Tab-separated table of C-alpha atoms and ligand atoms in Angstrom:
chain	number	residue	atom	x	y	z
A	1	MET	CA	-29.517	-22.322	8.027
A	2	SER	CA	-29.580	-23.956	4.631
A	3	GLY	CA	-26.496	-25.765	3.405
A	4	SER	CA	-27.419	-25.395	-0.234
A	5	THR	CA	-25.528	-22.221	-1.291
A	6	PRO	CA	-23.546	-23.180	-4.373
A	7	GLY	CA	-19.860	-22.601	-5.008
A	8	SER	CA	-16.318	-23.487	-4.114
A	9	PRO	CA	-15.355	-24.052	-0.473
A	10	ILE	CA	-12.830	-21.236	-0.852
A	11	TRP	CA	-14.132	-17.825	0.177
A	12	HIS	CA	-12.230	-15.188	-1.830
A	13	PRO	CA	-11.384	-11.639	-0.664
A	14	PHE	CA	-13.504	-8.668	-1.747
A	15	THR	CA	-15.526	-11.057	-3.911
A	16	GLN	CA	-19.295	-11.406	-4.098
A	17	HIS	CA	-19.546	-15.077	-5.013
A	18	ALA	CA	-23.212	-14.757	-5.994
A	19	ILE	CA	-22.186	-12.404	-8.830
A	20	PHE	CA	-18.756	-13.860	-9.612
A	21	PRO	CA	-19.063	-17.623	-9.051
A	22	GLU	CA	-16.051	-18.535	-11.209
A	23	MET	CA	-12.463	-17.738	-10.232
A	24	ARG	CA	-9.833	-17.709	-12.962
A	25	ARG	CA	-7.224	-20.341	-12.120
A	26	ILE	CA	-3.681	-19.028	-12.575
A	27	ALA	CA	-0.846	-21.470	-13.147
A	28	ALA	CA	2.212	-19.291	-13.686
A	29	GLY	CA	3.571	-15.759	-13.664
A	30	GLN	CA	6.557	-14.296	-15.475
A	31	GLY	CA	7.417	-10.614	-15.818
A	32	ALA	CA	4.245	-8.620	-16.325
A	33	TRP	CA	2.250	-11.664	-17.471
A	34	LEU	CA	0.184	-14.372	-15.813
A	35	THR	CA	-0.616	-17.668	-17.485
A	36	ALA	CA	-4.010	-19.166	-16.719
A	37	ALA	CA	-4.516	-22.901	-16.293
A	38	ASP	CA	-6.300	-22.935	-19.665
A	39	GLY	CA	-3.187	-21.442	-21.280
A	40	ALA	CA	-4.521	-17.881	-21.688
A	41	ARG	CA	-1.978	-15.109	-21.109
A	42	ILE	CA	-3.183	-12.244	-18.943
A	43	PHE	CA	-1.441	-8.880	-18.618
A	44	ASP	CA	-1.115	-7.980	-14.926
A	45	ALA	CA	-1.915	-4.259	-15.187
A	46	ILE	CA	-2.362	-3.812	-11.414
A	47	SER	CA	0.698	-5.785	-10.301
A	48	SER	CA	-1.506	-8.350	-8.522
A	49	TRP	CA	-2.913	-5.864	-5.991
A	50	TRP	CA	0.032	-3.483	-6.263
A	51	VAL	CA	2.708	-5.813	-4.907
A	52	VAL	CA	4.727	-6.876	-7.958
A	53	THR	CA	7.386	-4.290	-8.773
A	54	HIS	CA	10.091	-5.807	-11.028
A	55	GLY	CA	7.786	-8.436	-12.530
A	56	HIS	CA	6.631	-11.889	-11.410
A	57	CYS	CA	9.334	-14.418	-10.539
A	58	HIS	CA	12.377	-12.168	-10.781
A	59	PRO	CA	15.217	-14.735	-10.938
A	60	ARG	CA	17.268	-13.163	-8.122
A	61	ILE	CA	14.316	-13.135	-5.744
A	62	ILE	CA	13.351	-16.702	-6.605
A	63	ALA	CA	16.953	-17.871	-6.131
A	64	ALA	CA	17.120	-16.169	-2.724
A	65	ILE	CA	13.852	-17.824	-1.662
A	66	ARG	CA	15.068	-21.235	-2.802
A	67	ASP	CA	18.410	-20.845	-1.078
A	68	GLN	CA	16.922	-19.621	2.210
A	69	ALA	CA	14.198	-22.292	2.250
A	70	GLU	CA	16.893	-24.972	2.373
A	71	ARG	CA	18.658	-23.389	5.370
A	72	LEU	CA	16.048	-22.007	7.757
A	73	ASP	CA	12.352	-21.853	6.993
A	74	GLN	CA	11.012	-20.223	10.136
A	75	VAL	CA	12.062	-19.325	13.643
A	76	ILE	CA	10.410	-17.437	16.482
A	77	PHE	CA	11.532	-13.784	16.340
A	78	ALA	CA	11.163	-12.995	20.064
A	79	GLY	CA	14.535	-13.637	21.700
A	80	TYR	CA	15.960	-14.971	18.391
A	81	THR	CA	17.182	-13.327	15.238
A	82	HIS	CA	18.588	-14.429	11.883
A	83	GLU	CA	20.872	-13.301	9.111
A	84	PRO	CA	18.250	-12.478	6.416
A	85	ALA	CA	16.382	-10.097	8.764
A	86	GLU	CA	19.636	-8.433	9.817
A	87	ARG	CA	20.903	-8.142	6.250
A	88	PHE	CA	17.629	-6.689	4.993
A	89	THR	CA	17.367	-4.195	7.859
A	90	GLU	CA	20.940	-2.997	7.422
A	91	LYS	CA	20.439	-2.431	3.680
A	92	LEU	CA	17.036	-0.779	4.172
A	93	LEU	CA	18.274	1.652	6.809
A	94	GLU	CA	21.156	2.567	4.499
A	95	ILE	CA	18.736	3.845	1.870
A	96	LEU	CA	16.177	5.415	4.220
A	97	PRO	CA	16.773	8.873	5.691
A	98	GLY	CA	19.212	8.630	8.620
A	99	ASP	CA	16.788	9.470	11.390
A	100	LEU	CA	14.648	6.377	10.735
A	101	THR	CA	16.554	3.945	12.926
A	102	ARG	CA	14.404	1.068	14.194
A	103	ALA	CA	12.574	-1.563	12.152
A	104	PHE	CA	9.697	-3.704	13.414
A	105	PHE	CA	8.566	-6.578	11.192
A	106	SER	CA	5.065	-7.850	10.539
A	107	ASP	CA	3.248	-9.606	7.708
A	108	SER	CA	0.982	-7.252	5.752
A	109	GLY	CA	0.193	-3.631	5.049
A	110	SER	CA	-2.604	-3.700	7.605
A	111	THR	CA	-0.360	-4.987	10.355
A	112	ALA	CA	2.345	-2.458	9.439
A	113	VAL	CA	-0.213	0.302	10.075
A	114	GLU	CA	-1.599	-1.338	13.239
A	115	VAL	CA	1.961	-1.495	14.550
A	116	ALA	CA	2.499	2.185	13.680
A	117	LEU	CA	-0.637	3.235	15.575
A	118	LYS	CA	0.393	1.170	18.600
A	119	MET	CA	3.917	2.631	18.473
A	120	ALA	CA	2.451	6.144	18.431
A	121	LEU	CA	0.118	5.576	21.365
A	122	GLY	CA	2.839	3.707	23.263
A	123	PHE	CA	5.197	6.621	22.673
A	124	TRP	CA	2.832	9.136	24.239
A	125	ARG	CA	1.836	6.838	27.096
A	126	HIS	CA	5.450	6.189	28.035
A	127	ALA	CA	6.285	9.868	27.620
A	128	GLY	CA	3.708	10.531	30.344
A	129	ASP	CA	1.349	12.405	28.031
A	130	GLY	CA	-2.215	11.195	27.620
A	131	ARG	CA	-2.500	11.987	23.909
A	132	SER	CA	-4.454	9.346	22.046
A	133	GLY	CA	-6.237	11.089	19.149
A	134	VAL	CA	-5.581	9.946	15.596
A	135	VAL	CA	-6.008	12.293	12.636
A	136	VAL	CA	-6.558	10.777	9.189
A	137	MET	CA	-7.593	11.942	5.759
A	138	GLU	CA	-11.042	11.446	4.258
A	139	ASN	CA	-10.993	8.714	1.575
A	140	GLY	CA	-7.972	7.078	3.197
A	141	TYR	CA	-7.460	3.323	3.167
A	142	HIS	CA	-5.086	1.563	5.526
A	143	GLY	CA	-6.272	-2.053	5.531
A	144	ASP	CA	-9.105	-4.305	6.667
A	145	THR	CA	-8.204	-5.189	10.245
A	146	VAL	CA	-10.428	-3.488	12.808
A	147	GLY	CA	-7.874	-0.799	13.690
A	148	THR	CA	-7.052	0.072	10.106
A	149	MET	CA	-10.727	-0.002	9.123
A	150	SER	CA	-11.341	2.474	11.935
A	151	ALA	CA	-8.735	4.804	10.452
A	152	GLY	CA	-9.896	4.342	6.862
A	153	GLU	CA	-12.887	5.795	5.087
A	154	ARG	CA	-16.135	4.299	6.355
A	155	GLY	CA	-18.593	2.935	3.841
A	156	VAL	CA	-20.517	-0.090	2.779
A	157	PHE	CA	-17.449	-2.272	3.461
A	158	SER	CA	-17.190	-1.236	7.101
A	159	GLN	CA	-20.835	-0.725	8.121
A	160	PRO	CA	-21.443	-4.135	9.745
A	161	TYR	CA	-18.353	-3.718	11.900
A	162	GLU	CA	-18.982	-0.153	13.121
A	163	PRO	CA	-19.653	-1.340	16.692
A	164	LEU	CA	-16.060	-2.603	16.864
A	165	MET	CA	-14.391	0.536	15.590
A	166	PHE	CA	-12.782	3.504	17.357
A	167	GLY	CA	-13.272	7.146	16.403
A	168	VAL	CA	-10.692	9.193	14.510
A	169	HIS	CA	-10.539	12.811	13.335
A	170	ARG	CA	-10.879	13.251	9.578
A	171	LEU	CA	-9.465	15.978	7.373
A	172	PRO	CA	-11.243	16.817	4.127
A	173	PHE	CA	-9.388	15.477	1.105
A	174	PRO	CA	-7.421	18.389	-0.423
A	175	ARG	CA	-9.174	18.656	-3.768
A	176	PRO	CA	-7.627	21.280	-6.031
A	177	GLY	CA	-8.603	24.686	-4.683
A	178	GLN	CA	-9.558	23.288	-1.260
A	179	GLU	CA	-6.082	22.645	0.109
A	180	GLN	CA	-6.321	25.386	2.733
A	181	ALA	CA	-9.366	23.726	4.313
A	182	THR	CA	-7.319	20.556	4.795
A	183	LEU	CA	-4.422	22.459	6.344
A	184	ASP	CA	-6.745	24.463	8.599
A	185	ALA	CA	-8.464	21.299	9.821
A	186	LEU	CA	-5.122	19.652	10.573
A	187	GLU	CA	-3.944	22.770	12.412
A	188	ARG	CA	-7.158	22.830	14.453
A	189	HIS	CA	-6.918	19.177	15.492
A	190	CYS	CA	-3.224	19.360	16.271
A	191	ALA	CA	-3.637	22.562	18.312
A	192	THR	CA	-5.884	20.741	20.813
A	193	GLY	CA	-2.778	19.017	22.173
A	194	ARG	CA	-4.700	15.741	22.254
A	195	MET	CA	-3.548	14.246	18.946
A	196	ALA	CA	-1.012	11.420	19.098
A	197	ALA	CA	-0.516	10.984	15.367
A	198	PHE	CA	-1.532	11.946	11.863
A	199	LEU	CA	-1.779	8.875	9.637
A	200	VAL	CA	-1.712	9.546	5.903
A	201	GLU	CA	-0.982	7.998	2.517
A	202	PRO	CA	1.597	10.292	0.901
A	203	LEU	CA	0.646	11.783	-2.511
A	204	VAL	CA	-1.822	9.072	-3.593
A	205	LEU	CA	-4.831	7.716	-1.686
A	206	GLY	CA	-4.992	4.281	-3.293
A	207	ALA	CA	-8.080	2.212	-2.539
A	208	GLY	CA	-9.995	5.415	-1.726
A	209	GLY	CA	-10.051	6.127	-5.468
A	210	MET	CA	-6.452	6.850	-6.596
A	211	LEU	CA	-6.875	10.428	-5.387
A	212	MET	CA	-3.724	12.514	-5.799
A	213	TYR	CA	-2.415	15.626	-4.071
A	214	PRO	CA	0.830	17.541	-4.548
A	215	PRO	CA	4.083	17.091	-2.597
A	216	ALA	CA	4.031	20.726	-1.378
A	217	LEU	CA	0.854	19.971	0.545
A	218	LEU	CA	2.399	16.926	2.191
A	219	ALA	CA	5.323	19.132	3.225
A	220	GLU	CA	2.939	21.683	4.754
A	221	MET	CA	1.019	18.986	6.630
A	222	ALA	CA	4.290	17.560	7.962
A	223	ALA	CA	5.318	21.036	9.151
A	224	ILE	CA	2.038	21.440	11.065
A	225	CYS	CA	2.561	18.059	12.739
A	226	ALA	CA	6.139	18.957	13.662
A	227	ARG	CA	5.059	22.310	15.111
A	228	HIS	CA	2.550	20.588	17.407
A	229	ARG	CA	4.701	17.500	18.105
A	230	VAL	CA	2.085	15.229	16.494
A	231	LEU	CA	3.727	12.078	15.137
A	232	LEU	CA	3.525	11.793	11.364
A	233	ILE	CA	2.816	8.223	10.216
A	234	ALA	CA	3.409	7.753	6.485
A	235	ASP	CA	1.482	4.773	5.151
A	236	GLU	CA	3.711	4.007	2.143
A	237	VAL	CA	2.349	0.469	1.856
A	238	MET	CA	1.195	1.228	-1.675
A	239	THR	CA	3.275	4.306	-2.569
A	240	GLY	CA	6.643	2.898	-1.475
A	241	TRP	CA	9.135	0.983	-3.621
A	242	GLY	CA	9.035	3.376	-6.579
A	243	ARG	CA	5.315	3.484	-7.297
A	244	THR	CA	5.051	7.274	-7.371
A	245	GLY	CA	8.334	7.848	-9.234
A	246	THR	CA	10.702	7.941	-6.250
A	247	PHE	CA	11.629	5.170	-3.808
A	248	LEU	CA	9.330	6.761	-1.221
A	249	ALA	CA	6.575	9.241	-2.067
A	250	CYS	CA	7.650	11.294	0.996
A	251	GLU	CA	10.957	12.070	-0.728
A	252	GLN	CA	9.170	14.309	-3.231
A	253	ALA	CA	8.034	16.516	-0.360
A	254	GLY	CA	11.372	16.402	1.472
A	255	VAL	CA	9.489	14.832	4.387
A	256	VAL	CA	10.849	12.249	6.815
A	257	PRO	CA	7.935	10.762	8.763
A	258	ASP	CA	8.255	9.778	12.421
A	259	ILE	CA	6.916	6.339	11.547
A	260	LEU	CA	7.003	4.726	8.092
A	261	CYS	CA	4.911	1.713	6.993
A	262	LEU	CA	6.199	-0.475	4.153
A	263	SER	CA	4.842	-3.713	2.678
A	264	LYS	CA	3.567	-4.778	-0.800
A	265	GLY	CA	6.719	-4.207	-2.949
A	266	ILE	CA	9.032	-5.056	-0.046
A	267	THR	CA	9.694	-8.560	-1.422
A	268	GLY	CA	9.200	-7.462	-5.031
A	269	GLY	CA	5.737	-8.977	-4.681
A	270	SER	CA	6.859	-12.529	-3.976
A	271	LEU	CA	6.050	-13.187	-0.301
A	272	PRO	CA	4.090	-11.450	2.454
A	273	LEU	CA	6.170	-9.192	4.687
A	274	ALA	CA	5.938	-5.724	6.198
A	275	VAL	CA	8.117	-3.418	8.204
A	276	THR	CA	7.287	-0.383	10.326
A	277	VAL	CA	10.312	1.865	10.736
A	278	CYS	CA	10.455	4.614	13.365
A	279	LYS	CA	12.676	7.400	14.560
A	280	GLU	CA	14.784	6.876	17.654
A	281	PRO	CA	12.551	8.714	20.190
A	282	VAL	CA	9.655	6.330	19.472
A	283	TYR	CA	11.891	3.354	20.233
A	284	GLU	CA	13.536	5.091	23.181
A	285	ALA	CA	10.164	5.724	24.811
A	286	HIS	CA	9.645	1.951	24.973
A	287	TRP	CA	13.225	1.165	26.104
A	288	SER	CA	13.193	0.520	29.824
A	289	GLU	CA	14.072	-1.886	32.614
A	290	ASP	CA	10.341	-1.838	33.231
A	291	ARG	CA	8.802	-4.790	31.395
A	292	ALA	CA	5.459	-2.997	31.261
A	293	ARG	CA	6.997	-0.744	28.592
A	294	THR	CA	7.677	-3.639	26.241
A	295	PHE	CA	6.202	-3.141	22.776
A	296	PHE	CA	3.521	-5.787	23.069
A	297	HIS	CA	2.992	-6.832	19.485
A	298	SER	CA	3.831	-9.935	17.482
A	299	SER	CA	2.537	-12.444	15.027
A	300	SER	CA	3.738	-16.008	14.634
A	301	TYR	CA	5.526	-15.431	11.327
A	302	THR	CA	7.094	-12.052	12.214
A	303	ALA	CA	10.236	-11.596	10.058
A	304	ASN	CA	9.918	-14.992	8.412
A	305	PRO	CA	13.453	-15.812	7.165
A	306	ILE	CA	12.370	-16.747	3.642
A	307	ALA	CA	10.395	-13.523	3.227
A	308	CYS	CA	13.330	-11.530	4.653
A	309	ALA	CA	15.699	-13.221	2.180
A	310	ALA	CA	13.350	-12.241	-0.652
A	311	ALA	CA	13.267	-8.669	0.683
A	312	ALA	CA	17.065	-8.536	0.890
A	313	ALA	CA	17.303	-9.794	-2.705
A	314	ASN	CA	14.809	-7.100	-3.681
A	315	LEU	CA	17.107	-4.460	-2.184
A	316	ASP	CA	20.038	-5.954	-4.121
A	317	ILE	CA	17.989	-5.484	-7.283
A	318	TRP	CA	17.351	-1.865	-6.313
A	319	ARG	CA	21.115	-1.444	-5.804
A	320	ASP	CA	22.315	-3.247	-8.940
A	321	GLU	CA	19.630	-2.680	-11.564
A	322	PRO	CA	18.328	0.599	-13.039
A	323	VAL	CA	15.002	0.327	-11.206
A	324	LEU	CA	14.283	4.054	-11.001
A	325	GLU	CA	15.027	4.380	-14.729
A	326	ARG	CA	12.440	1.677	-15.421
A	327	VAL	CA	10.013	3.481	-13.120
A	328	ALA	CA	10.618	6.707	-15.071
A	329	ALA	CA	10.117	4.889	-18.375
A	330	VAL	CA	6.793	3.432	-17.199
A	331	GLY	CA	5.893	6.925	-15.946
A	332	ASP	CA	6.528	8.312	-19.448
A	333	MET	CA	4.373	5.582	-21.031
A	334	GLN	CA	1.587	6.372	-18.570
A	335	ALA	CA	1.959	10.097	-19.320
A	336	GLU	CA	1.412	9.292	-22.983
A	337	GLY	CA	-1.625	7.214	-21.954
A	338	ALA	CA	-2.911	10.144	-19.884
A	339	ARG	CA	-2.711	12.380	-22.954
A	340	ARG	CA	-4.735	9.881	-24.961
A	341	LEU	CA	-7.311	9.273	-22.224
A	342	SER	CA	-7.754	13.007	-21.660
A	343	GLY	CA	-9.088	13.378	-25.189
A	344	ALA	CA	-11.417	10.353	-25.028
A	345	ALA	CA	-15.190	10.572	-24.744
A	346	GLY	CA	-16.824	9.280	-21.549
A	347	LEU	CA	-13.692	9.686	-19.413
A	348	SER	CA	-12.939	12.340	-16.833
A	349	GLY	CA	-10.489	13.117	-14.036
A	350	VAL	CA	-7.466	11.687	-15.843
A	351	ARG	CA	-4.524	11.839	-13.442
A	352	ARG	CA	-1.073	10.340	-13.019
A	353	GLN	CA	1.564	10.099	-10.350
A	354	GLY	CA	4.695	8.157	-11.295
A	355	THR	CA	3.663	4.733	-12.589
A	356	ILE	CA	0.004	5.142	-11.554
A	357	LEU	CA	-2.608	6.304	-14.054
A	358	ALA	CA	-6.276	6.726	-13.095
A	359	CYS	CA	-9.511	8.142	-14.492
A	360	GLU	CA	-13.270	7.950	-14.055
A	361	ILE	CA	-15.672	6.298	-16.446
A	362	GLU	CA	-18.723	8.501	-16.487
A	363	GLY	CA	-22.232	7.269	-16.956
A	364	ARG	CA	-23.692	4.989	-14.320
A	365	GLY	CA	-22.891	6.642	-11.016
A	366	ALA	CA	-19.605	7.330	-9.335
A	367	GLY	CA	-17.946	5.641	-6.395
A	368	TYR	CA	-16.949	2.145	-5.367
A	369	MET	CA	-20.484	0.741	-5.522
A	370	SER	CA	-21.156	2.169	-8.986
A	371	ALA	CA	-23.274	-0.189	-11.072
A	372	LEU	CA	-20.439	-0.071	-13.586
A	373	GLY	CA	-18.038	-2.009	-11.362
A	374	PRO	CA	-19.010	-5.618	-12.174
A	375	ASP	CA	-19.434	-4.831	-15.877
A	376	LEU	CA	-16.002	-3.243	-16.091
A	377	LEU	CA	-14.398	-6.181	-14.308
A	378	ARG	CA	-15.851	-8.577	-16.869
A	379	PHE	CA	-15.023	-6.266	-19.763
A	380	PHE	CA	-11.313	-6.228	-18.928
A	381	ALA	CA	-11.213	-9.915	-17.950
A	382	ASP	CA	-12.721	-10.812	-21.338
A	383	ARG	CA	-9.737	-9.042	-22.938
A	384	ASP	CA	-7.239	-10.919	-20.748
A	385	LEU	CA	-6.313	-7.780	-18.868
A	386	LEU	CA	-6.031	-7.888	-15.090
A	387	ILE	CA	-7.555	-4.472	-14.427
A	388	ARG	CA	-9.712	-4.246	-11.315
A	389	PRO	CA	-11.536	-0.913	-11.215
A	390	LEU	CA	-12.521	0.711	-7.924
A	391	GLY	CA	-16.153	1.099	-8.948
A	392	SER	CA	-16.158	3.687	-11.722
A	393	THR	CA	-12.479	4.558	-11.163
A	394	VAL	CA	-10.229	2.718	-13.578
A	395	TYR	CA	-6.514	2.689	-12.892
A	396	LEU	CA	-3.326	1.016	-14.055
A	397	MET	CA	-0.447	0.253	-11.695
A	398	PRO	CA	1.756	-2.073	-13.755
A	399	PRO	CA	5.045	-3.843	-12.973
A	400	TYR	CA	8.133	-1.808	-13.881
A	401	CYS	CA	9.101	-4.236	-16.668
A	402	SER	CA	5.969	-3.350	-18.679
A	403	THR	CA	6.511	-2.167	-22.245
A	404	GLY	CA	4.981	0.695	-24.209
A	405	ASP	CA	2.993	-1.736	-26.365
A	406	GLU	CA	1.579	-3.540	-23.352
A	407	LEU	CA	0.483	-0.318	-21.704
A	408	ALA	CA	-0.897	1.090	-24.958
A	409	ARG	CA	-3.111	-2.004	-25.118
A	410	CYS	CA	-4.438	-1.173	-21.649
A	411	HIS	CA	-4.997	2.479	-22.601
A	412	ASP	CA	-6.906	1.320	-25.706
A	413	ALA	CA	-9.056	-0.981	-23.575
A	414	ILE	CA	-9.954	1.857	-21.170
A	415	ILE	CA	-10.969	4.075	-24.088
A	416	GLU	CA	-13.024	1.182	-25.482
A	417	ALA	CA	-14.671	0.643	-22.074
A	418	ALA	CA	-15.601	4.318	-21.855
A	419	ASP	CA	-17.108	4.005	-25.299
A	420	ALA	CA	-19.074	0.904	-24.314
A	421	PHE	CA	-20.295	2.060	-20.888
A	422	GLY	CA	-19.716	5.832	-20.623
B	1	LIG	C1	-2.062	2.446	1.681
B	1	LIG	C2	-2.377	1.065	2.128
B	1	LIG	N1	-2.209	0.749	3.415
B	1	LIG	C3	-2.460	-0.488	3.882
B	1	LIG	C4	-2.933	-1.469	3.035
B	1	LIG	C5	-3.238	-2.845	3.572
B	1	LIG	O1	-2.303	-3.746	3.091
B	1	LIG	P1	-2.606	-5.332	3.143
B	1	LIG	O2	-3.683	-5.568	2.163
B	1	LIG	O3	-1.309	-5.954	2.779
B	1	LIG	O4	-3.019	-5.622	4.548
B	1	LIG	C6	-3.116	-1.189	1.689
B	1	LIG	C7	-3.613	-2.219	0.763
B	1	LIG	O5	-4.008	-1.977	-0.333
B	1	LIG	C8	-2.842	0.120	1.223
B	1	LIG	O6	-3.020	0.457	-0.052
């Protein structure tokens, strides 16, 4: 092997270094803005991969991190506990529906989903039922670990790893007019009696292309699961923490999942943390004098105290500040953007759910591997906008402190991009 490939020793995620050799160095973040090392100010229109909710460096979250770092930085979470994890869990369970009772910590969205799948299979195993099938939705995305890749849409990103992956049962995405086919497929799979769980992103399939479906459909899918005793796993890693207009997307459908996955906005976007919350029967199935029924999952930094303190401060912000009003205001600004984009040439499929606005730039092929992708990335970067299209799908998912002027600038740039490339 040659040792002559150029570039930095750092290998960046989802980055083809041969096409994008230069990484923009970021020195600071405040509110909805990043400051580059060269002094340029960049508007963070995708909340740094959907994690930043209130804005970068919210003072209460930063103070909580600073304070906790001086007391206890890290401690093993097996056999030990700590105040920030207990405080966060108590506050979280207060705002979640009452039948979600047990919280298991991990470090990322992917691990939150892995934990949920293991909880579901553990539940059925310990209940003495051999169910192990997993139903998912076409175009879903649940992470990049092997288990979550197995559950997500397969494509160019997963092809080399196919030999490692397990099979799942896929429902067609409920495009308008085709909802019944999705419901029928779910009914069919569930009726076999072999399905352990249905794993789904509520209302918005994020990385799969910001595909949206209505709350009534989520409610119908939940009812089918309940009828067949198939556990409903809601992957709210992206949709949680206000993104879709409510604290959880499930709320809009009046649905309480059996297992709920949260990450991303859990610390307001400051530190990595995740929690998988389940209903009592899932926990009870593992509760035993028999050590073989232990929930065998951990990672070294599970429930890191500093991350938990940041998460607790985030919940204080949700309690004390008008977060949902800000979410609604951003939703209104995006609705105005949707109206403008709908009339623009070269754009199609304009859609919005809460703070998320998405559309397609027509012209050079659809999908994630559209030839447009790299050009669009550069186009927005050249305008100091952090907008990272999913191929030909352009979307905005801004922090909740964004203003009308800032978002109008993004809407203008999308219209300009459609004009340039559409
Ligand atoms: C719905 C959903 N689930 C899981 C994940 C994986 O989260 P992470 O990247 O933190 O592992 C993501 C990430 O985008 C996501 O959108």
